[in-house]
PDB file of N, CA and C in Angstrom:
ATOM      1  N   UNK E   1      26.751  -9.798  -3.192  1.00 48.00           N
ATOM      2  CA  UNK E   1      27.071  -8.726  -2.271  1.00 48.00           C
ATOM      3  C   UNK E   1      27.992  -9.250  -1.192  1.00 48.00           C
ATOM      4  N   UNK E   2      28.999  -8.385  -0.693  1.00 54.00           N
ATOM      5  CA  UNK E   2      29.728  -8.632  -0.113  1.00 54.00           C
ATOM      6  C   UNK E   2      29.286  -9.154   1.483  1.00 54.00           C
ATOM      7  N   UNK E   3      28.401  -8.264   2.469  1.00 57.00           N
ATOM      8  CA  UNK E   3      27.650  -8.558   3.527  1.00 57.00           C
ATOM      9  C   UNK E   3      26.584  -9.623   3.525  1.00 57.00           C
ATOM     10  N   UNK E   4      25.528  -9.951   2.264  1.00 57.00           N
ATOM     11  CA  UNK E   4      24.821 -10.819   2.702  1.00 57.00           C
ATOM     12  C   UNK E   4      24.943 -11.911   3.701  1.00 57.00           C
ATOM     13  N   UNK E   5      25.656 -12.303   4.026  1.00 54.00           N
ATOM     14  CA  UNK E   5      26.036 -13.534   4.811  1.00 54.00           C
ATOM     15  C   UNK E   5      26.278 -13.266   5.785  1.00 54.00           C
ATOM     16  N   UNK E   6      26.691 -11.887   6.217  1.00 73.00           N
ATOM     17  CA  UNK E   6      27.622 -11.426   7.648  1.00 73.00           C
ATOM     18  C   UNK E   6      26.371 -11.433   8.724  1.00 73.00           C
ATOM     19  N   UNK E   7      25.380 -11.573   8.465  1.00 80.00           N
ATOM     20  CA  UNK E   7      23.940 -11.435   9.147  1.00 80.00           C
ATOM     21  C   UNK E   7      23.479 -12.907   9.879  1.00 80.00           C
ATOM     22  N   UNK E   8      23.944 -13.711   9.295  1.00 81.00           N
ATOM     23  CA  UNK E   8      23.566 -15.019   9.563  1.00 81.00           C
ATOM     24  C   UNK E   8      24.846 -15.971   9.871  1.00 81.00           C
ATOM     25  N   UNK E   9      26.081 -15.064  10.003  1.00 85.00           N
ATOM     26  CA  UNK E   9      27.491 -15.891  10.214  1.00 85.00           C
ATOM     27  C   UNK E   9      27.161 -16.766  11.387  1.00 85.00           C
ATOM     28  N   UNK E  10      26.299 -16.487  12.471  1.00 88.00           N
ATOM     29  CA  UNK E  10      26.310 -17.210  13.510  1.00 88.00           C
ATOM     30  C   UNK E  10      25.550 -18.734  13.291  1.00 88.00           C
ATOM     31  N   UNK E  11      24.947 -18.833  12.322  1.00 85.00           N
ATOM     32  CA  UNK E  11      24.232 -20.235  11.474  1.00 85.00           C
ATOM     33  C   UNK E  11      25.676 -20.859  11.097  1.00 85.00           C
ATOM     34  N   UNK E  12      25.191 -22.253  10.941  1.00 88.00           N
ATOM     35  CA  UNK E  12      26.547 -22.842  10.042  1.00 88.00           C
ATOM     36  C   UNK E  12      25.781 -22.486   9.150  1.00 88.00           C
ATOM     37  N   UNK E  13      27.013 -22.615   7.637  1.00 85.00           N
ATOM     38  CA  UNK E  13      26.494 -22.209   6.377  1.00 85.00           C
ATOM     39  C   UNK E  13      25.408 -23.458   5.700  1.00 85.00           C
ATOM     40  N   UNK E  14      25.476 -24.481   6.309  1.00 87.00           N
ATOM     41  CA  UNK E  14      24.245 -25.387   5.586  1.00 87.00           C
ATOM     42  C   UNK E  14      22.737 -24.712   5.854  1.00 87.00           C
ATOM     43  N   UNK E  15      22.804 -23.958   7.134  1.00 88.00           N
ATOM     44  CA  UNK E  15      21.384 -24.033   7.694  1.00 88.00           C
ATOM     45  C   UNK E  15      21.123 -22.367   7.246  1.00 88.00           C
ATOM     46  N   UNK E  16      22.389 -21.451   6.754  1.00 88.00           N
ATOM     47  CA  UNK E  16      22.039 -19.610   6.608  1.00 88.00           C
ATOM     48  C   UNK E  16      20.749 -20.197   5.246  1.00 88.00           C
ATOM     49  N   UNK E  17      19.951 -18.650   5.413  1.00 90.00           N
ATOM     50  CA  UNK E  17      19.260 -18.960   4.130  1.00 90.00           C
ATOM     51  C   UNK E  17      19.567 -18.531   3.116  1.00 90.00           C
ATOM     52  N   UNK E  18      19.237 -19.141   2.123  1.00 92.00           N
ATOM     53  CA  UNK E  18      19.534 -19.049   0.664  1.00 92.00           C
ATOM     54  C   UNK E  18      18.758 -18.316  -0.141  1.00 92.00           C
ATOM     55  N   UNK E  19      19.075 -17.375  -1.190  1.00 92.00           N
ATOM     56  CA  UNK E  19      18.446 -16.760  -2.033  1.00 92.00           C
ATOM     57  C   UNK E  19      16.872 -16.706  -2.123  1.00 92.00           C
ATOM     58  N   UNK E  20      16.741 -18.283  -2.577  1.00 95.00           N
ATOM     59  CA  UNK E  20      15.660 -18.764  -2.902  1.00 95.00           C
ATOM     60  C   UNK E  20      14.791 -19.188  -1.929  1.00 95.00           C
ATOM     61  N   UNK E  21      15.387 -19.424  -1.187  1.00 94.00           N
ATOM     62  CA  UNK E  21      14.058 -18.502   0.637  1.00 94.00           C
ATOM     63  C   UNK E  21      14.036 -17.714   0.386  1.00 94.00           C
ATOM     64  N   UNK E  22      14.309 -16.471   0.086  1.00 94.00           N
ATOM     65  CA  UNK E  22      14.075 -14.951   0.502  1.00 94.00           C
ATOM     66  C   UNK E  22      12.771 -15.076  -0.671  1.00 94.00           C
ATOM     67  N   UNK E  23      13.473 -15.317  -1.970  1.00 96.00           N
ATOM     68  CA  UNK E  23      11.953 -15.298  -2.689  1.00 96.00           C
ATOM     69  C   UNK E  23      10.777 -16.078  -2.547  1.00 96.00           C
ATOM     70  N   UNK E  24      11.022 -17.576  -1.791  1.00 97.00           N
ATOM     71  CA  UNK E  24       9.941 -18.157  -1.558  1.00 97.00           C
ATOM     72  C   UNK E  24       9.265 -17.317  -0.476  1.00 97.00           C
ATOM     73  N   UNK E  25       9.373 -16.891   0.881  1.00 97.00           N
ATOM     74  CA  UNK E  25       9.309 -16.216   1.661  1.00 97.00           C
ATOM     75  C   UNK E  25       8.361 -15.103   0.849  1.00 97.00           C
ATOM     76  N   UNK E  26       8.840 -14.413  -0.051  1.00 97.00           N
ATOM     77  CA  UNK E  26       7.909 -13.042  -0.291  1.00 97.00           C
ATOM     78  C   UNK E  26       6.805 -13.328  -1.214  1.00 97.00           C
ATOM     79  N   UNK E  27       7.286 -14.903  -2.054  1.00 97.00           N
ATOM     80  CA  UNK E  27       5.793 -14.806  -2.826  1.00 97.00           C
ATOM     81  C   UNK E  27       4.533 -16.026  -1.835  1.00 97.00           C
ATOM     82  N   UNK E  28       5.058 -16.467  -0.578  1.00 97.00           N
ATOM     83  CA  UNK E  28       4.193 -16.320   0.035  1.00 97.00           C
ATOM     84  C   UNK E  28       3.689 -15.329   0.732  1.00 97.00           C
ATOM     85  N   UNK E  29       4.119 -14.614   1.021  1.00 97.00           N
ATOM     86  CA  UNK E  29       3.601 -13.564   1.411  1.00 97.00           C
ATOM     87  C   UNK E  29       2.728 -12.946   0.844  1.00 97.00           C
ATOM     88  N   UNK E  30       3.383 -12.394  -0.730  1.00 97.00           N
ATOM     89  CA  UNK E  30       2.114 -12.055  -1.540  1.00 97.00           C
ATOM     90  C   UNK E  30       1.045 -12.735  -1.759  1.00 97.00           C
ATOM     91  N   UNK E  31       0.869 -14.476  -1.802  1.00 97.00           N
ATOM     92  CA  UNK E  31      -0.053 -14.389  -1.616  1.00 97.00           C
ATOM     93  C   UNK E  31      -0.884 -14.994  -0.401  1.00 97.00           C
ATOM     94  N   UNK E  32      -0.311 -14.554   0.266  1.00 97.00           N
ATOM     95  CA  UNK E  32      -1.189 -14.529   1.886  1.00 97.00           C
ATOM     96  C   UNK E  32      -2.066 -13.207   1.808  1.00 97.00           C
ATOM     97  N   UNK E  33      -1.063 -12.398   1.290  1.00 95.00           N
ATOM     98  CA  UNK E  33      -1.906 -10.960   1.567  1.00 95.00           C
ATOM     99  C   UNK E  33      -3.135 -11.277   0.421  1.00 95.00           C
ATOM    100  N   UNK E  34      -2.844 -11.349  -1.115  1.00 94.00           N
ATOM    101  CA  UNK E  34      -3.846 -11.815  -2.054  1.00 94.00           C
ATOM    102  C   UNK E  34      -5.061 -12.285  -1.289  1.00 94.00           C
ATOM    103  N   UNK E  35      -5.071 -13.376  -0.946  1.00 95.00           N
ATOM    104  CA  UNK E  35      -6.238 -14.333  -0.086  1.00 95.00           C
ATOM    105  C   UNK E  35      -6.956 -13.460   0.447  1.00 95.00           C
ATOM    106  N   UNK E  36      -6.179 -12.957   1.789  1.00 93.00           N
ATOM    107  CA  UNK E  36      -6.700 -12.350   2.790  1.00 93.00           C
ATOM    108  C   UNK E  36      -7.438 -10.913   2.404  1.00 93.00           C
ATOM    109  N   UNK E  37      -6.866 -10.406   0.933  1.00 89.00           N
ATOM    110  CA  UNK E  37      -8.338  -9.102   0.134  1.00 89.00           C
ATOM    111  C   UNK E  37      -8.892  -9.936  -0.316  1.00 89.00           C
ATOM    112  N   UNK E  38      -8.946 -11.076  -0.971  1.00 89.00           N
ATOM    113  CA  UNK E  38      -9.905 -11.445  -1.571  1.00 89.00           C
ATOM    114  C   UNK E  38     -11.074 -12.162  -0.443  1.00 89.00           C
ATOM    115  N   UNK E  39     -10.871 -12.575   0.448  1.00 91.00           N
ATOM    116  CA  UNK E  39     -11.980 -13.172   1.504  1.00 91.00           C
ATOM    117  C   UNK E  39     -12.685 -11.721   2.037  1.00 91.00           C
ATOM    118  N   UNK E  40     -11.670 -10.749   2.114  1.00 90.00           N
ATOM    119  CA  UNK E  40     -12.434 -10.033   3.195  1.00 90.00           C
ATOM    120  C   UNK E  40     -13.006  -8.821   2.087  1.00 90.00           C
ATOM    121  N   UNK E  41     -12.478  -8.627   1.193  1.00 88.00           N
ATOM    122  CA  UNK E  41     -12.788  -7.371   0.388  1.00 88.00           C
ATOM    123  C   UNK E  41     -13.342  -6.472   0.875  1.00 88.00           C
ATOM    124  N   UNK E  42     -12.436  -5.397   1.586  1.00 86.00           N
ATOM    125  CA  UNK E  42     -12.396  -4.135   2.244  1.00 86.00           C
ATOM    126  C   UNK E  42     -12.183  -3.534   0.693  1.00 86.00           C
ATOM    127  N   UNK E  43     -12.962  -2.908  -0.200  1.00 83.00           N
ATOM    128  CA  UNK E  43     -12.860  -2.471  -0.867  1.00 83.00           C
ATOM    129  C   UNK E  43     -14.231  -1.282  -1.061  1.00 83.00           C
ATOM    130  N   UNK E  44     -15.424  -0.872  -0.607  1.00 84.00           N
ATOM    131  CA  UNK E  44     -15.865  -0.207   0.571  1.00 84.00           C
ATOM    132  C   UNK E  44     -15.879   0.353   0.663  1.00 84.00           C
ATOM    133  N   UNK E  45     -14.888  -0.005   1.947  1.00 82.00           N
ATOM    134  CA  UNK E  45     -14.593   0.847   2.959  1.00 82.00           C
ATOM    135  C   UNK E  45     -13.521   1.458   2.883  1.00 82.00           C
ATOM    136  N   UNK E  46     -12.646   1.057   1.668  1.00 79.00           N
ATOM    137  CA  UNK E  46     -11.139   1.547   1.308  1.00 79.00           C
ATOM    138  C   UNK E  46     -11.887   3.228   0.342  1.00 79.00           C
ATOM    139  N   UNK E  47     -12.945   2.856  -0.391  1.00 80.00           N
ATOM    140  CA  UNK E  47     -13.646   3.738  -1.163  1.00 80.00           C
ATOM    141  C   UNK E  47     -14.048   4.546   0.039  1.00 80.00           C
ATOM    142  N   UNK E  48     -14.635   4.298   0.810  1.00 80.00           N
ATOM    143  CA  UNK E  48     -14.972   5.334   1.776  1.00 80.00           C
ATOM    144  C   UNK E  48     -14.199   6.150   2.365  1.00 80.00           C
ATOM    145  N   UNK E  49     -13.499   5.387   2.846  1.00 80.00           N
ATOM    146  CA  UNK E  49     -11.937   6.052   3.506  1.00 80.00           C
ATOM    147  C   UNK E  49     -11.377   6.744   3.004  1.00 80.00           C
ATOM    148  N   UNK E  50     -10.858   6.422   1.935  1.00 77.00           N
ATOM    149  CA  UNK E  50      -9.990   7.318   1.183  1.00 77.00           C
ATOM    150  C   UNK E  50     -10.814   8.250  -0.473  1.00 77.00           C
ATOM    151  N   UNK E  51     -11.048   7.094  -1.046  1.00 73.00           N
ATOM    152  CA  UNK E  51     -11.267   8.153  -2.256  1.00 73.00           C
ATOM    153  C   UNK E  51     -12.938   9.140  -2.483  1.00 73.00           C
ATOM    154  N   UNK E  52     -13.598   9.145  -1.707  1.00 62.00           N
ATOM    155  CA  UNK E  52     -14.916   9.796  -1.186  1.00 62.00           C
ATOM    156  C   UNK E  52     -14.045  10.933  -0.358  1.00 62.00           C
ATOM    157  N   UNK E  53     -13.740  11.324   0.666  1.00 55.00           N
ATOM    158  CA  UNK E  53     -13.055  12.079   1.185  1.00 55.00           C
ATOM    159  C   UNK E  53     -12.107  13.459  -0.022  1.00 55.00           C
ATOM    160  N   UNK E  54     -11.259  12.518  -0.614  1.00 55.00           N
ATOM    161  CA  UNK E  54     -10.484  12.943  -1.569  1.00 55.00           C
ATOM    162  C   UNK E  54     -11.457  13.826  -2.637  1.00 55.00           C
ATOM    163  N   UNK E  55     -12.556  13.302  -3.011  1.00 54.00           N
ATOM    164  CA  UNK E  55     -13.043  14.098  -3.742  1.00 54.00           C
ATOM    165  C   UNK E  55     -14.142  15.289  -3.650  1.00 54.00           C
ATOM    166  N   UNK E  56     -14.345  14.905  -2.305  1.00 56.00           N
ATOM    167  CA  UNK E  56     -14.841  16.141  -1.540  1.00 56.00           C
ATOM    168  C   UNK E  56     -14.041  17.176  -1.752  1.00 56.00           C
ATOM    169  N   UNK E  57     -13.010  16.899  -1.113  1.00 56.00           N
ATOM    170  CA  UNK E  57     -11.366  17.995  -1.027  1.00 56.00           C
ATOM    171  C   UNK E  57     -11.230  18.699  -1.948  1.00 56.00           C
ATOM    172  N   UNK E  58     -11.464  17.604  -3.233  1.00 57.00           N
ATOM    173  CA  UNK E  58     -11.177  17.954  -4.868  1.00 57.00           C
ATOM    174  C   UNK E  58     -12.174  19.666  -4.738  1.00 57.00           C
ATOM    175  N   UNK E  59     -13.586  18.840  -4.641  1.00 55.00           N
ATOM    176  CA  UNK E  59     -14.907  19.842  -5.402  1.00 55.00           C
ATOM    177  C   UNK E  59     -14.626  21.197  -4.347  1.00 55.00           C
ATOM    178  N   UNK E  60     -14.596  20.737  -2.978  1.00 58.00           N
ATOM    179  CA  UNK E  60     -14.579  22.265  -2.302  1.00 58.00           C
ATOM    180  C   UNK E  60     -13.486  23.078  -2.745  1.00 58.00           C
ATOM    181  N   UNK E  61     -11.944  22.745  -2.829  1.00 55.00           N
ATOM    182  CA  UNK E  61     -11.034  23.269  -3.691  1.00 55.00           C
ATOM    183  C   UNK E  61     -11.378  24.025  -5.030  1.00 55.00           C
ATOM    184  N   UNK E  62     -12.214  23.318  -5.954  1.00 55.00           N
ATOM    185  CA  UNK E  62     -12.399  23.765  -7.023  1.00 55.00           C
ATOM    186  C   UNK E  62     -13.505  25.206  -6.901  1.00 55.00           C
ATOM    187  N   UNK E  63     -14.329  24.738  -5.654  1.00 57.00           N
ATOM    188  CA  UNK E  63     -15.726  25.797  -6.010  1.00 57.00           C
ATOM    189  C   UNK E  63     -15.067  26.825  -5.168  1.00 57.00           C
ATOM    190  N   UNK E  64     -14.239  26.707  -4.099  1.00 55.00           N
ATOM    191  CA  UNK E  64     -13.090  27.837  -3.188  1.00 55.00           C
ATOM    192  C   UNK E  64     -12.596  28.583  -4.562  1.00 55.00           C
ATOM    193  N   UNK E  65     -11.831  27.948  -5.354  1.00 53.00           N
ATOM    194  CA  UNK E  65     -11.149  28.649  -6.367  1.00 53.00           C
ATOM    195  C   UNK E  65     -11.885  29.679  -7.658  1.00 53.00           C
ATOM    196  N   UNK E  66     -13.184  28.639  -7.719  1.00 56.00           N
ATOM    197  CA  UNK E  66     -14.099  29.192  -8.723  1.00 56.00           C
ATOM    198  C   UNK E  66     -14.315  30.649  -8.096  1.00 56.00           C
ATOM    199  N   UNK E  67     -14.907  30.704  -7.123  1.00 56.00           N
ATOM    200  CA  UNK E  67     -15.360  31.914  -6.003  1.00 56.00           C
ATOM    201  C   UNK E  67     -14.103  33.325  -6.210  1.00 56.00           C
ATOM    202  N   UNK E  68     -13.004  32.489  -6.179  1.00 57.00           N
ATOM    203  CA  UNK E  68     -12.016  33.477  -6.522  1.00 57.00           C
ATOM    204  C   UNK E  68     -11.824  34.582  -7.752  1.00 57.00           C
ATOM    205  N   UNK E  69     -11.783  33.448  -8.309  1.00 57.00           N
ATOM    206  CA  UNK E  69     -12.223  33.909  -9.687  1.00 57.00           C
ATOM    207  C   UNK E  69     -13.335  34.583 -10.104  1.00 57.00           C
ATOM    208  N   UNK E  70     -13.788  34.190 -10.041  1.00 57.00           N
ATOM    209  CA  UNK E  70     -15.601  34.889 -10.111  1.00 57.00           C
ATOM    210  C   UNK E  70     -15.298  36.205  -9.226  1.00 57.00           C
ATOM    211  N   UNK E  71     -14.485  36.680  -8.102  1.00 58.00           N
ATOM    212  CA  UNK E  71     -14.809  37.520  -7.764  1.00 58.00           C
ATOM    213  C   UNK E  71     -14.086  39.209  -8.470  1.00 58.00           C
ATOM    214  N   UNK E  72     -12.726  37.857  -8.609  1.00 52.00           N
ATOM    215  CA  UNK E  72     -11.795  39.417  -9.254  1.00 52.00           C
ATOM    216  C   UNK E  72     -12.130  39.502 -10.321  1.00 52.00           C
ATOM    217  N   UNK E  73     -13.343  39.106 -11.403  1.00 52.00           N
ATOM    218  CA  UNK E  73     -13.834  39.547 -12.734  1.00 52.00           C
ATOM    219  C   UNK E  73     -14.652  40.361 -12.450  1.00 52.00           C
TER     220      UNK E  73
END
């Protein structure tokens, strides 16, 4: 790409980073984040949060709709 570099012109070019930082950089990252679910396993409370809620939503939706139905027959 033509810009990559224009970001870091103010580095001399020995010290801009290279490709292969950017990917070392993100697969630590991934697994920093990895670690950090696996020690803490918010998984739970991720169930609580989100997909318990969600299926509440689901059933009242469905029995709202059933009701509908059921009424105009």
């Amino acid at each position: 790409m033509a810009g990559e570099g224009s970001m870091f012109k103010f580095l001399k070019p020995r010290l801009r980073p290279h490709p292969i930082d950017i990917q070392a950089a993100a697969a630590w990252g991934v697994a920093a984040t990895t670690t950090a679910l696996w020690l803490i396993q918010p998984f739970d409370w991720l169930k609580r949060t989100f997909w318990r809620n969600q299926s509440r939503n689901r059933v009242s939706v469905m029995i709202y709709h059933f009701e509908i139905i059921s009424c105009h027959h």
